[in-house]
Structures are given as structure tokens and as C-alpha cells.
Amino acid sequence: MKRRLYPGRDYRRAQNIDELREMARRRLPNFSFEYVEGGADDEVTLRRNRSVFESITLQPRTLRAVGARDLRRDFLGVESKLPFMIGPTGFNGLLTHQGDLHLAEAAAQAGIPFVLSNASTVSIEDIAAVEGVRAWMQIYLYRTREHVAKLVERVSRLGLEAIMVTTDSAIFGNREWDRRNYVRPLKLDWRNRLDTALHPEWMWDVLVPHGVPRFKNMGDLLPPGQDSVKGAASALAAELDPTLAWADIAWLRDIWKGKLIVKGLMHPADAEIALKYGVDGLVLSNHGGRQLDGAVSAMDTLPEVVQRARGHMQVFLDGGFRRGSDIAKALLLGADGVSIGRAGLYGLAAGKGPGASHAIDILRVELDRTVGLLGCSGLDELRPELIHDPLWRARAQQALG
């Protein structure tokens, strides 16, 4: 009998993240799935984000008494039950109604942080009201700094723990496959309009009776009546600021007294600069392969950044994490934790809130199994000597001293 993934819609039967991905692909109209899935240009970086994990092989120990395993990690001085967070992803209202709220609830149930995107269709206030949530806020430093200052004030008033500022989108990436779905900006071509009509379950969830999802945290940045996902596109594009520089990080550090995380750095030299600006953490990221095509993966640059930041800033990363073993490899190279993007969205699209929780649980179980099979009883026992490849092992050893 030929192997095949489960062809149905019951997210609970998904054995792994790739199976959730296929369920999401079937449930979503093409244009919505493509927005989640696609990368920039020839998608070289998108593929590298996955292929890098195959280049790191492991050499486990045995007879190590690993009956009880501890997956907890300290994130910014507070315990996280797992060494990963739900990272910021925009436009989630196009996957399911109140998508960000579902993700926040799933993160709270799992005891991990949830990072709300600046481009969310759920308000910060609604996220902050989720019971037990550990919420962080992602922002862009738009040209209209007054809007950014008001957003920071809002975040402070709600008592959110951290702001994560994204720095790699001052110029918008070239996402050709996404654009091919439209005859003009956000006007679907006839094939995609027909395809959308063939997804009535999605339409009744997302569009009826709620209408086109609206941005809930843009406030005075958008013209009156232009806060929908469709209407805001041109206004947001005009707000991207290619003059963004370290002086802007200093400005943000001055007005925000909580934890500050800089996302999008990929060069060790930039990590050294970040130390001068009172940054509490970094997220190494190539924006899921959606910005500069041909860029290295975050895993490629992780050891050198850890070497410079260790003891001064926490280092997180994202990009291509689909297995618990992927997370373990990042920890072996010195990461404090990882940020999950598409993996959580596949679960969300396949099964709403319970589907997102299932995605988290899949990664938890896989990571727990990987740690045990490596011969470790906790994350603190993950050491570079468990990496078989001489080059990767040497880089990890140099990074961790």
C-alpha cells in the first residue's frame, strides 16, 4: 500500500506539523494559504531554512537514566514551560476568525509566550485579557513615530512584558507567488475568486458575518475607514521606513522601560552593536525567507551570535522549525529558545484554537522524545558533543566556551 498523509480534516489525527500543513492547505483558499506559505524571489532562503537542519546530525548517548525530562527554559527572567514561543505573524484573521486570540489561548495553556503582531486583526486589549497569557508585542518603527509612541504607551498601560521590534522589513520583500494571485493590489484574479467560492467553510468562518478582517492596533496610522486587511495595504506600504537605523532603536529604548527584543538581525557584528543599546534579547530571523532571497538561515549564523551575546542578551531564532528535533539542534548550538511561525499557523488553519494547541503539543512531544533519545534528562544537558558533524560541533563549542 502506498504511503500517504491522512486525507481528512480531523486535526487530532495529524501525526506531525507537515500533516497539519496539508490539512491547512485543503481548508484555506489558495490566496490565503499562499500568503502563509510563500517566500521571496526564487525561495532559496525559504528552502535553506529547512535544509539546514538536515546538515546537522546527532550522536546520542545511552544508559543515562532519562526517565524524567525537564523542558523548561528561562525567557527574560521568567520560566517558560517549553523552550519555544508563538512568534508574531500578521493577517491571521485570514486563516480563521479571531486567529490571534486562538493562538494566545493555546500559548497560555501551554505555558509559553505569545507575541502579537503589529499587523494583528485582534486588539492588544483582547489579548491581554486572555487568562494566564504571557503576551509580548511586536512592532514596526513606521515613519509616523507618533503612532509608534502611542502604541508603546498602550502596551505599557496594559502591563505587557516585552516589545519585539522587527528591523528587517524597512523595504518590502519581493513575494512573487503571492502577487500572482491578484490582478492588482489585493484584487483577486478570477481563478482565485472562484477558488475562494469553493471554500464555503472558510468563507462562513472568516467573511460571514464578520466581513473582511480589520487591523485592530493601527489606530491613527490608517485613514478613516481604511482599517481592513484590503484597505490598509497601500497605507502600510507607505509607512515602511528605509531610513531605519540604530538611532531609532535608541529612541524606542528611551520610551519603553520594559524588556526590549530586536528581531531580524542576522550578522554577528550587529549583535555586538545591539549590546550598546540596552537590548534584552535578539531574534535571529530572515523573516521566514520572505525578505532577502539568498540570505543565510538563522541557524547558520547562530553560533557566532551566541558567542558575542552570551551573558549579555538572550538569543532566540526562527525560520523553518517543523520538528522537535529542529528545536533541539538550535538549543545544542546555544540558542536560549526558538520562535514558531508557520508551524503554529498550520495548526490554527487546520483546527482553529484546538488545532494550534495540537501543533504545540506535537512539538512538545517530539522535543521531549529527542532529548531523551539523546541521553539527556533536561535541556541543560544538551551539549555540543552530542553533535556529530565536526564543523557544527566546533562552532557550538566555540560559541558556548
Tab-separated table of C-alpha atoms in Angstrom:
chain	number	residue	atom	x	y	z
A	1	MET	CA	0.000	0.000	0.000
A	2	LYS	CA	1.350	3.411	-0.954
A	3	ARG	CA	2.265	5.761	1.868
A	4	ARG	CA	0.143	8.882	2.175
A	5	LEU	CA	-0.703	11.536	4.710
A	6	TYR	CA	-4.090	11.421	6.373
A	7	PRO	CA	-6.503	12.910	3.788
A	8	GLY	CA	-9.263	14.024	6.183
A	9	ARG	CA	-9.994	17.158	8.217
A	10	ASP	CA	-9.713	15.893	11.796
A	11	TYR	CA	-6.675	17.833	13.078
A	12	ARG	CA	-6.397	15.408	16.014
A	13	ARG	CA	-5.230	12.707	13.606
A	14	ALA	CA	-2.252	14.758	12.426
A	15	GLN	CA	0.963	12.974	13.375
A	16	ASN	CA	3.271	15.886	12.651
A	17	ILE	CA	3.386	19.509	11.514
A	18	ASP	CA	3.570	18.581	7.825
A	19	GLU	CA	0.282	16.729	8.167
A	20	LEU	CA	-1.293	19.827	9.742
A	21	ARG	CA	0.114	21.802	6.815
A	22	GLU	CA	-1.736	19.612	4.325
A	23	MET	CA	-4.968	19.992	6.287
A	24	ALA	CA	-4.479	23.761	6.287
A	25	ARG	CA	-3.869	23.748	2.524
A	26	ARG	CA	-7.142	21.912	1.918
A	27	ARG	CA	-9.179	24.158	4.225
A	28	LEU	CA	-7.859	27.538	3.076
A	29	PRO	CA	-8.457	29.208	-0.287
A	30	ASN	CA	-5.317	29.341	-2.383
A	31	PHE	CA	-4.566	33.040	-1.868
A	32	SER	CA	-4.714	32.687	1.918
A	33	PHE	CA	-2.533	29.577	2.025
A	34	GLU	CA	-0.043	31.162	-0.367
A	35	TYR	CA	0.294	34.181	1.919
A	36	VAL	CA	1.365	31.860	4.742
A	37	GLU	CA	3.490	29.571	2.633
A	38	GLY	CA	5.416	31.678	0.180
A	39	GLY	CA	8.838	33.295	0.211
A	40	ALA	CA	10.738	35.929	-1.749
A	41	ASP	CA	12.074	35.669	-5.307
A	42	ASP	CA	13.220	32.096	-6.064
A	43	GLU	CA	12.581	30.994	-2.456
A	44	VAL	CA	16.196	29.899	-1.974
A	45	THR	CA	16.236	31.204	1.605
A	46	LEU	CA	12.858	29.602	2.280
A	47	ARG	CA	14.277	26.206	1.324
A	48	ARG	CA	17.531	26.818	3.209
A	49	ASN	CA	15.531	27.389	6.396
A	50	ARG	CA	14.507	23.732	6.220
A	51	SER	CA	17.549	22.079	4.600
A	52	VAL	CA	19.954	23.421	7.237
A	53	PHE	CA	18.517	21.045	9.821
A	54	GLU	CA	19.409	18.031	7.678
A	55	SER	CA	23.074	19.069	7.696
A	56	ILE	CA	23.277	18.739	11.497
A	57	THR	CA	23.465	15.114	12.579
A	58	LEU	CA	23.315	13.926	16.166
A	59	GLN	CA	25.360	11.421	18.153
A	60	PRO	CA	23.331	10.226	21.159
A	61	ARG	CA	24.467	8.711	24.444
A	62	THR	CA	22.711	5.733	26.057
A	63	LEU	CA	22.297	4.201	29.531
A	64	ARG	CA	21.834	7.649	31.023
A	65	ALA	CA	18.679	7.319	33.192
A	66	VAL	CA	16.396	9.731	31.363
A	67	GLY	CA	13.059	8.661	32.853
A	68	ALA	CA	12.026	12.199	33.788
A	69	ARG	CA	12.792	15.037	31.376
A	70	ASP	CA	12.644	18.770	32.062
A	71	LEU	CA	11.818	21.024	29.090
A	72	ARG	CA	11.549	24.321	30.981
A	73	ARG	CA	13.579	27.370	29.967
A	74	ASP	CA	14.127	30.862	31.337
A	75	PHE	CA	12.887	33.535	28.931
A	76	LEU	CA	13.750	37.088	30.001
A	77	GLY	CA	13.893	36.106	33.658
A	78	VAL	CA	10.585	34.213	33.725
A	79	GLU	CA	10.100	30.474	33.338
A	80	SER	CA	8.617	29.123	30.117
A	81	LYS	CA	7.363	25.552	30.263
A	82	LEU	CA	8.826	24.883	26.835
A	83	PRO	CA	11.856	26.358	25.026
A	84	PHE	CA	9.788	27.957	22.304
A	85	MET	CA	7.243	30.737	21.864
A	86	ILE	CA	4.490	31.527	19.378
A	87	GLY	CA	6.123	34.205	17.264
A	88	PRO	CA	4.491	37.214	15.588
A	89	THR	CA	2.582	36.567	12.369
A	90	GLY	CA	0.299	39.072	10.673
A	91	PHE	CA	-3.072	38.816	8.925
A	92	ASN	CA	-4.104	35.765	10.973
A	93	GLY	CA	-7.735	36.809	10.652
A	94	LEU	CA	-7.468	35.484	7.075
A	95	LEU	CA	-6.925	31.973	8.447
A	96	THR	CA	-9.782	31.879	10.925
A	97	HIS	CA	-11.908	34.412	12.787
A	98	GLN	CA	-10.052	35.815	15.805
A	99	GLY	CA	-6.979	33.806	14.837
A	100	ASP	CA	-4.595	35.680	17.131
A	101	LEU	CA	-6.905	35.138	20.081
A	102	HIS	CA	-6.871	31.386	19.438
A	103	LEU	CA	-3.073	31.403	19.274
A	104	ALA	CA	-2.786	33.401	22.502
A	105	GLU	CA	-5.104	30.998	24.318
A	106	ALA	CA	-3.138	27.999	23.037
A	107	ALA	CA	0.137	29.585	24.194
A	108	ALA	CA	-1.319	30.381	27.615
A	109	GLN	CA	-2.500	26.795	28.042
A	110	ALA	CA	0.978	25.545	27.127
A	111	GLY	CA	2.741	27.981	29.471
A	112	ILE	CA	4.757	29.696	26.722
A	113	PRO	CA	4.930	33.322	25.489
A	114	PHE	CA	2.726	34.632	22.700
A	115	VAL	CA	3.965	37.506	20.535
A	116	LEU	CA	1.187	39.599	18.990
A	117	SER	CA	1.923	41.009	15.546
A	118	ASN	CA	1.632	44.710	14.829
A	119	ALA	CA	-0.485	43.573	11.842
A	120	SER	CA	-2.966	41.719	14.035
A	121	THR	CA	-6.711	41.602	13.492
A	122	VAL	CA	-7.251	41.233	17.266
A	123	SER	CA	-6.638	44.123	19.665
A	124	ILE	CA	-3.864	44.199	22.239
A	125	GLU	CA	-6.527	44.666	24.902
A	126	ASP	CA	-8.284	41.427	23.934
A	127	ILE	CA	-5.000	39.529	24.016
A	128	ALA	CA	-4.022	40.976	27.391
A	129	ALA	CA	-7.354	39.786	28.784
A	130	VAL	CA	-6.631	36.112	27.985
A	131	GLU	CA	-6.321	34.224	31.256
A	132	GLY	CA	-2.745	33.226	32.025
A	133	VAL	CA	-1.291	34.708	28.833
A	134	ARG	CA	2.315	35.831	28.738
A	135	ALA	CA	1.964	38.417	25.970
A	136	TRP	CA	4.704	40.264	24.118
A	137	MET	CA	4.069	42.879	21.416
A	138	GLN	CA	5.807	43.038	18.052
A	139	ILE	CA	6.038	46.452	16.406
A	140	TYR	CA	7.402	48.101	13.281
A	141	LEU	CA	9.048	51.502	13.504
A	142	TYR	CA	6.794	53.211	10.996
A	143	ARG	CA	7.532	56.661	9.569
A	144	THR	CA	4.787	58.110	11.776
A	145	ARG	CA	6.672	57.878	15.053
A	146	GLU	CA	3.777	59.447	16.950
A	147	HIS	CA	1.725	56.335	16.186
A	148	VAL	CA	4.544	54.115	17.438
A	149	ALA	CA	4.808	56.145	20.655
A	150	LYS	CA	1.068	55.816	21.273
A	151	LEU	CA	1.271	52.067	20.653
A	152	VAL	CA	4.139	51.749	23.131
A	153	GLU	CA	2.093	53.692	25.670
A	154	ARG	CA	-0.814	51.303	25.111
A	155	VAL	CA	1.417	48.293	25.642
A	156	SER	CA	2.849	49.821	28.815
A	157	ARG	CA	-0.589	50.633	30.194
A	158	LEU	CA	-1.687	47.014	29.694
A	159	GLY	CA	1.387	45.742	31.521
A	160	LEU	CA	2.778	43.630	28.697
A	161	GLU	CA	6.213	42.238	29.431
A	162	ALA	CA	8.183	42.864	26.250
A	163	ILE	CA	8.262	44.659	22.921
A	164	MET	CA	9.816	42.923	19.926
A	165	VAL	CA	10.803	45.363	17.190
A	166	THR	CA	11.194	43.968	13.679
A	167	THR	CA	14.093	45.515	11.758
A	168	ASP	CA	14.302	43.535	8.501
A	169	SER	CA	11.211	44.948	6.763
A	170	ALA	CA	12.169	48.566	6.158
A	171	ILE	CA	11.973	47.570	2.473
A	172	PHE	CA	9.251	45.131	1.482
A	173	GLY	CA	10.401	41.773	0.110
A	174	ASN	CA	9.550	40.550	-3.408
A	175	ARG	CA	6.922	37.830	-2.858
A	176	GLU	CA	6.130	36.943	-6.446
A	177	TRP	CA	3.959	33.894	-5.851
A	178	ASP	CA	1.765	35.868	-3.503
A	179	ARG	CA	1.367	38.678	-6.038
A	180	ARG	CA	0.409	36.284	-8.842
A	181	ASN	CA	-2.942	35.731	-7.143
A	182	TYR	CA	-4.011	39.323	-7.829
A	183	VAL	CA	-4.787	41.389	-10.931
A	184	ARG	CA	-3.918	44.494	-8.904
A	185	PRO	CA	-3.060	45.013	-5.226
A	186	LEU	CA	-5.466	42.909	-3.150
A	187	LYS	CA	-7.870	42.372	-6.080
A	188	LEU	CA	-8.012	38.612	-6.647
A	189	ASP	CA	-7.917	37.282	-10.202
A	190	TRP	CA	-10.865	35.242	-11.442
A	191	ARG	CA	-9.233	31.878	-10.666
A	192	ASN	CA	-8.723	32.822	-7.034
A	193	ARG	CA	-12.205	34.303	-6.750
A	194	LEU	CA	-13.616	31.010	-7.995
A	195	ASP	CA	-11.327	29.046	-5.678
A	196	THR	CA	-12.473	31.143	-2.713
A	197	ALA	CA	-16.109	30.410	-3.569
A	198	LEU	CA	-15.240	26.701	-3.459
A	199	HIS	CA	-14.251	27.076	0.222
A	200	PRO	CA	-17.604	27.859	1.872
A	201	GLU	CA	-16.495	26.678	5.316
A	202	TRP	CA	-13.682	29.246	5.289
A	203	MET	CA	-15.994	31.959	3.970
A	204	TRP	CA	-18.538	31.390	6.748
A	205	ASP	CA	-15.777	31.448	9.323
A	206	VAL	CA	-13.795	34.458	8.099
A	207	LEU	CA	-16.032	36.641	5.931
A	208	VAL	CA	-19.602	35.896	7.009
A	209	PRO	CA	-20.973	37.531	9.097
A	210	HIS	CA	-17.833	39.365	10.260
A	211	GLY	CA	-16.753	40.915	6.956
A	212	VAL	CA	-13.162	41.434	5.801
A	213	PRO	CA	-10.832	41.233	8.861
A	214	ARG	CA	-9.714	44.607	10.213
A	215	PHE	CA	-6.494	45.721	11.818
A	216	LYS	CA	-7.134	46.437	15.472
A	217	ASN	CA	-3.854	48.047	16.551
A	218	MET	CA	-3.144	50.565	13.789
A	219	GLY	CA	-5.238	53.393	15.259
A	220	ASP	CA	-4.435	56.766	13.738
A	221	LEU	CA	-1.867	55.296	11.339
A	222	LEU	CA	-4.605	54.455	8.802
A	223	PRO	CA	-7.069	56.753	7.033
A	224	PRO	CA	-10.662	56.675	8.366
A	225	GLY	CA	-12.497	53.579	7.169
A	226	GLN	CA	-9.327	52.036	5.724
A	227	ASP	CA	-8.501	49.631	8.560
A	228	SER	CA	-9.472	46.430	6.729
A	229	VAL	CA	-6.839	43.979	5.535
A	230	LYS	CA	-7.773	45.023	1.998
A	231	GLY	CA	-7.967	48.762	2.511
A	232	ALA	CA	-4.825	49.250	4.573
A	233	ALA	CA	-2.276	47.756	2.195
A	234	SER	CA	-1.164	50.913	0.413
A	235	ALA	CA	-1.102	52.981	3.615
A	236	LEU	CA	1.075	50.437	5.402
A	237	ALA	CA	3.470	50.142	2.460
A	238	ALA	CA	3.940	53.905	2.531
A	239	GLU	CA	4.768	53.774	6.249
A	240	LEU	CA	7.762	51.454	5.826
A	241	ASP	CA	10.877	53.476	6.591
A	242	PRO	CA	14.085	52.607	4.700
A	243	THR	CA	15.992	55.166	6.800
A	244	LEU	CA	15.569	52.958	9.878
A	245	ALA	CA	18.812	52.982	11.888
A	246	TRP	CA	20.226	52.249	15.344
A	247	ALA	CA	19.249	55.743	16.467
A	248	ASP	CA	15.638	54.608	16.159
A	249	ILE	CA	16.337	51.679	18.490
A	250	ALA	CA	17.793	54.179	20.967
A	251	TRP	CA	14.601	56.269	20.680
A	252	LEU	CA	12.456	53.199	21.352
A	253	ARG	CA	14.643	52.179	24.291
A	254	ASP	CA	14.111	55.633	25.791
A	255	ILE	CA	10.311	55.488	25.673
A	256	TRP	CA	9.911	51.795	26.574
A	257	LYS	CA	11.061	50.689	30.025
A	258	GLY	CA	10.174	47.003	29.722
A	259	LYS	CA	12.102	44.211	28.038
A	260	LEU	CA	13.226	45.046	24.504
A	261	ILE	CA	13.882	42.403	21.852
A	262	VAL	CA	15.274	43.170	18.399
A	263	LYS	CA	14.113	40.831	15.633
A	264	GLY	CA	15.671	40.448	12.217
A	265	LEU	CA	19.402	40.700	12.994
A	266	MET	CA	21.483	38.144	11.097
A	267	HIS	CA	25.087	39.371	11.389
A	268	PRO	CA	27.321	38.847	14.445
A	269	ALA	CA	28.576	42.421	14.149
A	270	ASP	CA	25.003	43.701	14.555
A	271	ALA	CA	24.651	41.632	17.707
A	272	GLU	CA	27.672	43.419	19.149
A	273	ILE	CA	26.124	46.785	18.289
A	274	ALA	CA	22.863	45.783	19.975
A	275	LEU	CA	24.757	45.406	23.259
A	276	LYS	CA	25.324	49.164	23.286
A	277	TYR	CA	21.610	49.957	23.146
A	278	GLY	CA	20.310	48.149	26.196
A	279	VAL	CA	18.654	45.366	24.237
A	280	ASP	CA	17.494	42.395	26.323
A	281	GLY	CA	17.186	39.825	23.560
A	282	LEU	CA	17.618	39.101	19.858
A	283	VAL	CA	15.578	37.048	17.424
A	284	LEU	CA	17.782	35.926	14.557
A	285	SER	CA	15.473	35.873	11.570
A	286	ASN	CA	15.341	36.153	7.790
A	287	HIS	CA	11.591	36.797	8.054
A	288	GLY	CA	10.696	33.248	7.096
A	289	GLY	CA	12.505	33.580	3.769
A	290	ARG	CA	10.178	36.425	2.767
A	291	GLN	CA	12.654	39.318	2.536
A	292	LEU	CA	16.198	38.889	1.153
A	293	ASP	CA	16.422	35.780	-1.003
A	294	GLY	CA	19.804	34.074	-0.790
A	295	ALA	CA	20.259	35.067	2.847
A	296	VAL	CA	21.634	32.587	5.334
A	297	SER	CA	19.303	30.816	7.729
A	298	ALA	CA	19.238	31.865	11.358
A	299	MET	CA	20.813	28.514	12.245
A	300	ASP	CA	23.797	29.321	10.011
A	301	THR	CA	24.663	32.449	11.990
A	302	LEU	CA	23.511	31.301	15.438
A	303	PRO	CA	26.821	30.065	16.942
A	304	GLU	CA	28.736	33.254	16.127
A	305	VAL	CA	25.959	35.463	17.510
A	306	VAL	CA	25.736	33.380	20.687
A	307	GLN	CA	29.483	33.766	21.150
A	308	ARG	CA	29.124	37.569	21.178
A	309	ALA	CA	25.853	37.854	23.084
A	310	ARG	CA	26.187	35.122	25.711
A	311	GLY	CA	25.831	36.517	29.215
A	312	HIS	CA	24.551	39.864	27.937
A	313	MET	CA	21.423	39.168	25.863
A	314	GLN	CA	19.233	36.165	25.254
A	315	VAL	CA	19.348	34.788	21.724
A	316	PHE	CA	16.260	33.365	20.047
A	317	LEU	CA	15.725	32.477	16.403
A	318	ASP	CA	13.052	31.482	13.919
A	319	GLY	CA	12.850	30.025	10.442
A	320	GLY	CA	11.737	26.572	9.330
A	321	PHE	CA	11.117	24.826	12.645
A	322	ARG	CA	8.848	21.840	11.964
A	323	ARG	CA	10.130	19.139	14.331
A	324	GLY	CA	11.061	18.900	17.972
A	325	SER	CA	14.464	17.699	16.805
A	326	ASP	CA	14.900	21.028	14.953
A	327	ILE	CA	14.385	22.843	18.244
A	328	ALA	CA	16.874	20.542	19.983
A	329	LYS	CA	19.500	21.328	17.338
A	330	ALA	CA	19.068	25.064	17.901
A	331	LEU	CA	19.499	24.571	21.650
A	332	LEU	CA	22.621	22.472	21.050
A	333	LEU	CA	24.074	25.421	19.116
A	334	GLY	CA	23.474	27.769	22.037
A	335	ALA	CA	20.021	29.270	21.447
A	336	ASP	CA	18.012	30.250	24.505
A	337	GLY	CA	14.840	29.348	22.654
A	338	VAL	CA	13.083	29.454	19.312
A	339	SER	CA	10.124	31.290	17.824
A	340	ILE	CA	7.487	29.282	15.972
A	341	GLY	CA	5.719	30.836	13.000
A	342	ARG	CA	4.236	28.708	10.234
A	343	ALA	CA	4.078	25.563	12.385
A	344	GLY	CA	1.537	27.203	14.682
A	345	LEU	CA	-0.361	28.711	11.762
A	346	TYR	CA	-0.811	25.304	10.138
A	347	GLY	CA	-2.445	24.066	13.321
A	348	LEU	CA	-4.568	27.206	13.573
A	349	ALA	CA	-5.755	26.921	9.963
A	350	ALA	CA	-6.441	23.193	10.308
A	351	GLY	CA	-8.343	23.290	13.607
A	352	LYS	CA	-8.627	26.827	14.982
A	353	GLY	CA	-7.614	27.091	18.676
A	354	PRO	CA	-7.545	23.333	19.376
A	355	GLY	CA	-5.530	22.858	16.186
A	356	ALA	CA	-2.961	25.401	17.361
A	357	SER	CA	-2.751	23.584	20.701
A	358	HIS	CA	-2.247	20.322	18.825
A	359	ALA	CA	0.663	21.845	16.889
A	360	ILE	CA	2.287	22.957	20.151
A	361	ASP	CA	1.752	19.520	21.649
A	362	ILE	CA	3.268	17.784	18.620
A	363	LEU	CA	6.438	19.850	19.017
A	364	ARG	CA	6.468	19.285	22.787
A	365	VAL	CA	6.220	15.503	22.442
A	366	GLU	CA	8.830	15.386	19.670
A	367	LEU	CA	11.260	17.554	21.637
A	368	ASP	CA	10.764	15.517	24.779
A	369	ARG	CA	11.441	12.313	22.840
A	370	THR	CA	14.523	13.796	21.142
A	371	VAL	CA	16.009	14.975	24.439
A	372	GLY	CA	15.502	11.519	25.941
A	373	LEU	CA	16.898	9.688	22.928
A	374	LEU	CA	19.987	11.905	23.056
A	375	GLY	CA	20.560	10.608	26.579
A	376	CYS	CA	19.550	13.782	28.418
A	377	SER	CA	17.125	14.321	31.275
A	378	GLY	CA	16.805	18.064	30.666
A	379	LEU	CA	17.690	20.903	28.339
A	380	ASP	CA	20.699	21.875	30.464
A	381	GLU	CA	22.338	18.573	29.462
A	382	LEU	CA	22.274	19.402	25.749
A	383	ARG	CA	25.964	19.807	24.956
A	384	PRO	CA	27.906	20.307	21.684
A	385	GLU	CA	29.465	16.833	21.969
A	386	LEU	CA	26.054	15.417	21.025
A	387	ILE	CA	26.522	16.961	17.549
A	388	HIS	CA	28.276	14.519	15.223
A	389	ASP	CA	29.367	16.858	12.427
A	390	PRO	CA	32.868	18.176	13.271
A	391	LEU	CA	32.288	21.673	11.850
A	392	TRP	CA	28.947	22.264	13.560
A	393	ARG	CA	30.275	20.768	16.804
A	394	ALA	CA	33.348	23.019	16.762
A	395	ARG	CA	31.228	26.104	16.126
A	396	ALA	CA	28.916	25.192	19.008
A	397	GLN	CA	31.857	24.559	21.350
A	398	GLN	CA	33.415	27.909	20.470
A	399	ALA	CA	30.098	29.691	20.982
A	400	LEU	CA	29.459	28.124	24.387
A	401	GLY	CA	33.017	28.288	25.639
